[in-house]
Amino acid sequence: MNIKKVSERTGISADTIRYYERIGLIPPVTRNAAGIRDFSQHEIEVLEFVRLFKTAGMSVESLIDYIKLLDKGDESIPARLSILQDEKDKLEGRLATLQAALNRLNYKIENYENKVVPRERELFIEREAD
């Protein structure tokens, strides 16, 4: 299957697929006699595996490390699990930051008329009149 069809099937852009191949995130893709990438079912499944980890918030760097560990088989299970735990911790940190931002926005929305507008007037509108 060519890269355009693989892109449509996986939802990963052709440029991203090429990038993943270039950085070693996916193994080199088989090419036909004309030098055009010809993805096997296995190569497509590897791309879908990568996509699932990316949509879970895993960084490319961590994913590269994780995939390299797969070559070591079951002995690397603790190290792979550690990578997943580290990624989970980072994601929870980002989630906490986003939740705090959402809480601030909710507060501003709930108190817009009686707290936000007066402060805006004080900082911006009345200051311009001076």
GROMACS .gro file of C-alpha atoms in nm:
model
  130
    1MET     CA    1   0.000   0.000   0.000
    2ASN     CA    2   0.141   0.342  -0.089
    3ILE     CA    3   0.195   0.623   0.162
    4LYS     CA    4  -0.114   0.818   0.056
    5LYS     CA    5  -0.343   0.523   0.123
    6VAL     CA    6  -0.165   0.443   0.449
    7SER     CA    7  -0.205   0.806   0.554
    8GLU     CA    8  -0.577   0.794   0.481
    9ARG     CA    9  -0.616   0.462   0.663
   10THR     CA   10  -0.420   0.557   0.976
   11GLY     CA   11  -0.499   0.928   0.999
   12ILE     CA   12  -0.125   1.004   1.010
   13SER     CA   13  -0.007   1.256   0.753
   14ALA     CA   14   0.238   1.140   0.487
   15ASP     CA   15   0.492   1.394   0.612
   16THR     CA   16   0.463   1.256   0.965
   17ILE     CA   17   0.504   0.900   0.840
   18ARG     CA   18   0.822   1.002   0.654
   19TYR     CA   19   0.944   1.181   0.968
   20TYR     CA   20   0.879   0.873   1.184
   21GLU     CA   21   1.077   0.663   0.938
   22ARG     CA   22   1.362   0.915   0.921
   23ILE     CA   23   1.406   0.932   1.301
   24GLY     CA   24   1.378   0.556   1.343
   25LEU     CA   25   1.044   0.553   1.522
   26ILE     CA   26   0.927   0.304   1.262
   27PRO     CA   27   1.159   0.067   1.077
   28PRO     CA   28   1.255   0.147   0.717
   29VAL     CA   29   0.955   0.083   0.493
   30THR     CA   30   0.983  -0.163   0.206
   31ARG     CA   31   1.016   0.006  -0.132
   32ASN     CA   32   0.909  -0.122  -0.470
   33ALA     CA   33   1.129  -0.133  -0.784
   34ALA     CA   34   1.053   0.235  -0.850
   35GLY     CA   35   1.171   0.330  -0.499
   36ILE     CA   36   0.821   0.412  -0.377
   37ARG     CA   37   0.726   0.309  -0.025
   38ASP     CA   38   0.513  -0.004  -0.032
   39PHE     CA   39   0.375  -0.064   0.317
   40SER     CA   40   0.308  -0.418   0.430
   41GLN     CA   41   0.026  -0.500   0.670
   42HIS     CA   42   0.285  -0.535   0.948
   43GLU     CA   43   0.430  -0.189   0.876
   44ILE     CA   44   0.079  -0.041   0.886
   45GLU     CA   45   0.015  -0.212   1.219
   46VAL     CA   46   0.339  -0.066   1.358
   47LEU     CA   47   0.222   0.282   1.249
   48GLU     CA   48  -0.113   0.226   1.418
   49PHE     CA   49   0.070   0.113   1.733
   50VAL     CA   50   0.271   0.438   1.727
   51ARG     CA   51  -0.043   0.644   1.666
   52LEU     CA   52  -0.216   0.489   1.967
   53PHE     CA   53   0.077   0.577   2.193
   54LYS     CA   54   0.094   0.929   2.050
   55THR     CA   55  -0.278   0.984   2.109
   56ALA     CA   56  -0.218   0.873   2.469
   57GLY     CA   57   0.016   1.172   2.503
   58MET     CA   58   0.348   0.990   2.476
   59SER     CA   59   0.638   1.199   2.350
   60VAL     CA   60   0.827   1.095   2.038
   61GLU     CA   61   1.148   1.067   2.240
   62SER     CA   62   0.991   0.833   2.495
   63LEU     CA   63   0.827   0.632   2.221
   64ILE     CA   64   1.162   0.584   2.047
   65ASP     CA   65   1.312   0.460   2.376
   66TYR     CA   66   1.011   0.235   2.434
   67ILE     CA   67   1.030   0.078   2.088
   68LYS     CA   68   1.405   0.019   2.121
   69LEU     CA   69   1.335  -0.170   2.443
   70LEU     CA   70   1.092  -0.400   2.261
   71ASP     CA   71   1.391  -0.556   2.084
   72LYS     CA   72   1.510  -0.681   2.424
   73GLY     CA   73   1.194  -0.883   2.477
   74ASP     CA   74   1.038  -0.957   2.812
   75GLU     CA   75   1.349  -0.857   3.007
   76SER     CA   76   1.267  -0.495   2.920
   77ILE     CA   77   0.911  -0.506   3.059
   78PRO     CA   78   1.007  -0.319   3.381
   79ALA     CA   79   1.186  -0.049   3.180
   80ARG     CA   80   0.894  -0.015   2.939
   81LEU     CA   81   0.651   0.008   3.227
   82SER     CA   82   0.872   0.277   3.381
   83ILE     CA   83   0.855   0.481   3.060
   84LEU     CA   84   0.476   0.452   3.062
   85GLN     CA   85   0.461   0.558   3.427
   86ASP     CA   86   0.688   0.858   3.358
   87GLU     CA   87   0.467   0.962   3.066
   88LYS     CA   88   0.158   0.922   3.286
   89ASP     CA   89   0.316   1.144   3.553
   90LYS     CA   90   0.397   1.412   3.293
   91LEU     CA   91   0.045   1.394   3.154
   92GLU     CA   92  -0.104   1.425   3.503
   93GLY     CA   93   0.112   1.735   3.558
   94ARG     CA   94  -0.014   1.890   3.234
   95LEU     CA   95  -0.367   1.794   3.329
   96ALA     CA   96  -0.332   1.967   3.667
   97THR     CA   97  -0.203   2.281   3.494
   98LEU     CA   98  -0.494   2.275   3.249
   99GLN     CA   99  -0.742   2.215   3.532
  100ALA     CA  100  -0.605   2.516   3.722
  101ALA     CA  101  -0.640   2.731   3.409
  102LEU     CA  102  -0.995   2.606   3.356
  103ASN     CA  103  -1.080   2.684   3.719
  104ARG     CA  104  -0.949   3.041   3.676
  105LEU     CA  105  -1.156   3.089   3.361
  106ASN     CA  106  -1.466   2.948   3.527
  107TYR     CA  107  -1.415   3.187   3.819
  108LYS     CA  108  -1.382   3.481   3.580
  109ILE     CA  109  -1.694   3.377   3.389
  110GLU     CA  110  -1.896   3.330   3.708
  111ASN     CA  111  -1.777   3.662   3.851
  112TYR     CA  112  -1.747   3.859   3.530
  113GLU     CA  113  -1.992   4.140   3.604
  114ASN     CA  114  -1.905   4.204   3.968
  115LYS     CA  115  -1.528   4.140   3.978
  116VAL     CA  116  -1.369   4.115   3.634
  117VAL     CA  117  -1.533   4.416   3.467
  118PRO     CA  118  -1.452   4.654   3.755
  119ARG     CA  119  -1.088   4.536   3.751
  120GLU     CA  120  -1.069   4.578   3.372
  121ARG     CA  121  -1.205   4.930   3.405
  122GLU     CA  122  -0.952   5.007   3.676
  123LEU     CA  123  -0.655   4.868   3.482
  124PHE     CA  124  -0.736   4.976   3.129
  125ILE     CA  125  -1.028   5.212   3.080
  126GLU     CA  126  -0.990   5.454   3.370
  127ARG     CA  127  -0.614   5.457   3.324
  128GLU     CA  128  -0.653   5.579   2.966
  129ALA     CA  129  -0.860   5.871   3.094
  130ASP     CA  130  -0.569   5.992   3.313
   0.00000   0.00000   0.00000
